[in-house]
Amino acid sequence: MSAVSSSKAEQGMINEELIQVEFHDRVMLLRLSRPAALNALCKKLIQQLNAALDQAENDSRIGAIVVTGSEKAFAAGADIVEMRHLTFSDVTDKDFIHPWERLAQCEKPVLAAVSGYALGGGCELAMMCDIIYAGESAKFGQPEITIGTMPGAGGTQRLTQLIGKTKAMEMCLTGRIIQAKEAEQIGLVSRVYPDADLLKETLAAATKIAHFSAPVVRMIKEAIRHTTETELVGGIRFERRLFQSTFALEDRQEGMAAFAEKRPATFKHR
Ligand code: CAA
C-alpha cells in the first residue's frame, strides 16, 4: 500500500489543527488530534471534521474514509469543559450537536479505527461509521449519566440497534465501560486487532472497498442505511432534544462541574 502523506499546500486539502488529514491511495485518513483533552469533541474539532468530510465526498479520487484517534483515545466524548456553562436556551436555540450528524450522512464508506477511549460522544461518533475496527486497548462506553446528562448523538439509538435493548440499557444506565473483546462479542465492533496492526488493517480494508466500483459501493451503503435508518431518523432527533433538555437540570450542572473540578458529583435529583 502506498502511503502518501500530503501537506495542505501539496494537495490543496485540509490539514488543520485538530484533524490531521492523510491520503493513502484512494483512502482519506482523518485523525482526531487534540491530545491534551483526549480528543474531546469541541465545536472546532467537529467543524474541521465536517469540512474534511465535505472535501472527501466531493473528490472522486477518494473512495473511502477512515476516522481514527490516538493510542490513548479515539475520543473521550463531547467537550465537557466547553459544554459546562451552556444553558437550556443556548443548546435549544442552536440545536446543539446537530452538526455532529454530518458523519452519519456520508455517502462514501467510513471506517473507524478505535484505540483507547471511545466514550460518550466518542462512542457515538464511532457508531456513525459503517465499520468499526478496534485495537485491543479500545474501551467503549456511554458514561454521560455519571455527569448528570445522557447520550445526545445516537448513543441510546444506534447502540440499541447494534447490541439490543438490555445491553444498551445497562451501558447507558450504569455508565459501564467495556473492553474491545466484549464490544466484539456483543456486535458493537466488527473485529479486534492488536493495537500495532489496527491502522494497517483498517487502511487495507478501506483500500479494498475504495477500489470496488464506487457507484456499487454507494448503492450497497445506501441499501444498508435504508434498513437501519428508517427507524433511526425520529429517534436521533428525540434523543437530541432530551439531551438538550438535561441542560435545564441542576444535576447536569453539578455533574459537569464535578468533572471539571475533579471531584465526585452529588446529585439532588432535580
Ligand atoms: N471533555 C473535556 N475534557 C476532557 C474530556 C471531555 N469529555 N475527557 C477528558 N478530558 C480532559 C481532562 O479534563 C484532562 O484535562 P486536564 O489534563 O487539563 O485536567 C485530560 O483530558 C486528561 O483526562 P484525565 O486526566 O481525566 O485522564 P484519565 O486517564 O484519568 O481518565 C477518562 C480518562 C476516563 C476518559 C476521563 O477523562 C473521563 O472520564 N472523561 C470523560 C468521559 C465522559 O464522561 N464522556 C462523556 C461526555 S458527555 C457526551 O459525550 C454527551 C454526548 O453524548 C454528546
CSV table of N, CA, C and O and ligand atoms in Angstrom, one decimal, residues 36-38 40 72 76-81 83 97 100 117 119-121 124 143-144 147 150-153 243 259 262, ligand 1:
chain,number,residue,atom,x,y,z
A,36,ALA,N,-4.3,16.8,24.4
A,36,ALA,CA,-4.4,17.4,25.8
A,36,ALA,C,-5.7,17.1,26.4
A,36,ALA,O,-5.9,17.0,27.6
A,37,ALA,N,-6.8,16.9,25.6
A,37,ALA,CA,-8.1,16.7,26.1
A,37,ALA,C,-8.7,15.3,25.6
A,37,ALA,O,-9.9,15.1,25.6
A,38,LEU,N,-7.8,14.4,25.4
A,38,LEU,CA,-8.2,13.0,24.9
A,38,LEU,C,-9.2,13.1,23.7
A,38,LEU,O,-10.2,12.3,23.7
A,40,ALA,N,-11.4,15.2,23.1
A,40,ALA,CA,-12.8,15.7,23.4
A,40,ALA,C,-13.3,16.5,22.3
A,40,ALA,O,-12.6,17.3,21.6
A,72,LYS,N,-4.2,6.6,22.9
A,72,LYS,CA,-4.9,6.7,24.2
A,72,LYS,C,-6.4,6.9,24.1
A,72,LYS,O,-7.2,6.4,24.9
A,76,ALA,N,-12.8,11.0,24.0
A,76,ALA,CA,-13.4,10.8,25.3
A,76,ALA,C,-14.8,11.5,25.5
A,76,ALA,O,-15.2,11.8,26.6
A,77,GLY,N,-15.4,11.9,24.4
A,77,GLY,CA,-16.8,12.4,24.4
A,77,GLY,C,-16.8,13.8,24.0
A,77,GLY,O,-15.8,14.5,23.7
A,78,ALA,N,-18.1,14.4,24.2
A,78,ALA,CA,-18.3,15.8,23.9
A,78,ALA,C,-17.4,16.6,24.9
A,78,ALA,O,-17.1,16.0,26.0
A,79,ASP,N,-17.0,17.8,24.6
A,79,ASP,CA,-16.1,18.6,25.4
A,79,ASP,C,-16.9,19.1,26.6
A,79,ASP,O,-17.7,20.0,26.5
A,80,ILE,N,-16.7,18.5,27.8
A,80,ILE,CA,-17.4,18.8,29.0
A,80,ILE,C,-17.1,20.2,29.5
A,80,ILE,O,-18.0,21.0,29.9
A,81,VAL,N,-15.8,20.6,29.3
A,81,VAL,CA,-15.4,22.0,29.7
A,81,VAL,C,-16.2,23.0,28.9
A,81,VAL,O,-16.7,24.0,29.4
A,83,MET,N,-19.0,22.6,27.3
A,83,MET,CA,-20.5,22.5,27.5
A,83,MET,C,-20.9,23.0,28.8
A,83,MET,O,-22.1,23.3,29.0
A,97,ILE,N,-25.2,20.2,19.0
A,97,ILE,CA,-24.6,19.0,18.5
A,97,ILE,C,-25.3,18.4,17.2
A,97,ILE,O,-24.9,17.3,16.8
A,100,TRP,N,-22.9,17.3,14.4
A,100,TRP,CA,-22.2,16.0,14.5
A,100,TRP,C,-22.8,15.0,13.5
A,100,TRP,O,-22.1,14.0,13.1
A,117,TYR,N,-9.8,5.2,24.6
A,117,TYR,CA,-11.2,5.5,25.0
A,117,TYR,C,-12.1,5.9,23.8
A,117,TYR,O,-11.7,6.8,23.0
A,119,LEU,N,-15.7,7.1,24.4
A,119,LEU,CA,-16.7,7.3,25.4
A,119,LEU,C,-17.7,8.4,25.0
A,119,LEU,O,-17.3,9.3,24.4
A,120,GLY,N,-18.9,8.2,25.5
A,120,GLY,CA,-19.9,9.2,25.2
A,120,GLY,C,-20.0,9.6,23.7
A,120,GLY,O,-20.2,8.7,22.9
A,121,GLY,N,-19.8,10.8,23.4
A,121,GLY,CA,-19.8,11.2,22.0
A,121,GLY,C,-18.7,10.5,21.2
A,121,GLY,O,-18.9,10.4,20.0
A,124,GLU,N,-20.3,7.4,20.2
A,124,GLU,CA,-21.4,7.8,19.2
A,124,GLU,C,-20.8,8.1,17.9
A,124,GLU,O,-21.4,7.7,16.8
A,143,PRO,N,-20.9,7.0,29.3
A,143,PRO,CA,-20.9,7.4,30.8
A,143,PRO,C,-21.6,8.7,31.1
A,143,PRO,O,-21.4,9.3,32.1
A,144,GLU,N,-22.4,9.2,30.1
A,144,GLU,CA,-23.0,10.6,30.3
A,144,GLU,C,-23.8,10.6,31.6
A,144,GLU,O,-23.8,11.7,32.3
A,147,ILE,N,-22.2,12.2,34.6
A,147,ILE,CA,-22.0,13.6,34.7
A,147,ILE,C,-23.4,14.3,34.6
A,147,ILE,O,-23.5,15.5,34.2
A,150,MET,N,-27.2,12.7,29.4
A,150,MET,CA,-27.5,11.5,28.7
A,150,MET,C,-26.8,11.5,27.3
A,150,MET,O,-26.4,12.6,26.8
A,151,PRO,N,-26.7,10.4,26.6
A,151,PRO,CA,-26.2,10.4,25.2
A,151,PRO,C,-27.1,11.4,24.4
A,151,PRO,O,-28.3,11.4,24.5
A,152,GLY,N,-26.4,12.1,23.5
A,152,GLY,CA,-27.1,13.1,22.7
A,152,GLY,C,-26.9,12.9,21.2
A,152,GLY,O,-27.4,13.7,20.4
A,153,ALA,N,-26.0,12.0,20.8
A,153,ALA,CA,-25.6,11.9,19.4
A,153,ALA,C,-25.8,10.4,18.9
A,153,ALA,O,-25.0,9.9,18.1
A,243,PHE,N,-31.5,15.2,25.4
A,243,PHE,CA,-30.2,15.6,25.8
A,243,PHE,C,-30.1,17.1,26.1
A,243,PHE,O,-29.6,17.5,27.1
A,259,PHE,N,-17.0,17.0,37.2
A,259,PHE,CA,-15.9,16.5,36.3
A,259,PHE,C,-14.8,17.6,36.2
A,259,PHE,O,-13.6,17.2,36.3
A,262,LYS,N,-12.7,17.9,39.2
A,262,LYS,CA,-12.1,16.6,39.6
A,262,LYS,C,-12.6,16.1,41.0
A,262,LYS,O,-11.8,15.9,41.9
B,1,CAA,N1,-14.3,16.9,27.8
B,1,CAA,C1,-13.3,17.7,28.2
B,1,CAA,N2,-12.1,17.4,28.6
B,1,CAA,C2,-11.9,16.1,28.8
B,1,CAA,C3,-12.8,15.1,28.5
B,1,CAA,C4,-14.1,15.5,28.0
B,1,CAA,N3,-15.1,14.7,27.6
B,1,CAA,N4,-12.3,13.9,28.7
B,1,CAA,C5,-11.1,14.1,29.2
B,1,CAA,N5,-10.8,15.4,29.3
B,1,CAA,C6,-9.6,16.1,29.7
B,1,CAA,C7,-9.5,16.0,31.2
B,1,CAA,O1,-10.2,17.1,31.8
B,1,CAA,C8,-7.9,16.2,31.4
B,1,CAA,O2,-7.6,17.5,31.2
B,1,CAA,P1,-6.5,18.2,32.2
B,1,CAA,O3,-5.3,17.5,32.0
B,1,CAA,O4,-6.5,19.7,31.7
B,1,CAA,O5,-7.1,18.1,33.6
B,1,CAA,C9,-7.4,15.4,30.2
B,1,CAA,O6,-8.4,15.3,29.2
B,1,CAA,C10,-7.0,14.0,30.6
B,1,CAA,O7,-8.1,13.4,31.2
B,1,CAA,P2,-8.0,12.7,32.6
B,1,CAA,O8,-6.9,13.3,33.4
B,1,CAA,O9,-9.4,12.5,33.1
B,1,CAA,O10,-7.4,11.2,32.1
B,1,CAA,P3,-7.6,9.8,32.8
B,1,CAA,O11,-6.8,8.9,32.0
B,1,CAA,O12,-7.5,9.9,34.3
B,1,CAA,O13,-9.2,9.4,32.5
B,1,CAA,C11,-11.2,9.2,31.1
B,1,CAA,C12,-9.6,9.2,31.2
B,1,CAA,C13,-11.7,8.0,31.9
B,1,CAA,C14,-11.5,9.1,29.7
B,1,CAA,C15,-11.7,10.5,31.8
B,1,CAA,O14,-11.0,11.6,31.2
B,1,CAA,C16,-13.2,10.7,31.6
B,1,CAA,O15,-14.0,10.2,32.3
B,1,CAA,N6,-13.6,11.6,30.6
B,1,CAA,C17,-14.9,12.0,30.4
B,1,CAA,C18,-15.7,10.9,29.8
B,1,CAA,C19,-17.2,11.3,29.6
B,1,CAA,O16,-17.9,11.5,30.5
B,1,CAA,N7,-17.6,11.4,28.3
B,1,CAA,C20,-19.0,11.8,28.0
B,1,CAA,C21,-19.0,13.3,27.8
B,1,CAA,S1,-20.7,13.9,27.5
B,1,CAA,C22,-21.1,13.5,26.0
B,1,CAA,O17,-20.3,12.9,25.2
B,1,CAA,C23,-22.5,13.8,25.6
B,1,CAA,C24,-22.9,13.3,24.3
B,1,CAA,O18,-23.5,12.3,24.1
B,1,CAA,C25,-22.8,14.1,23.1
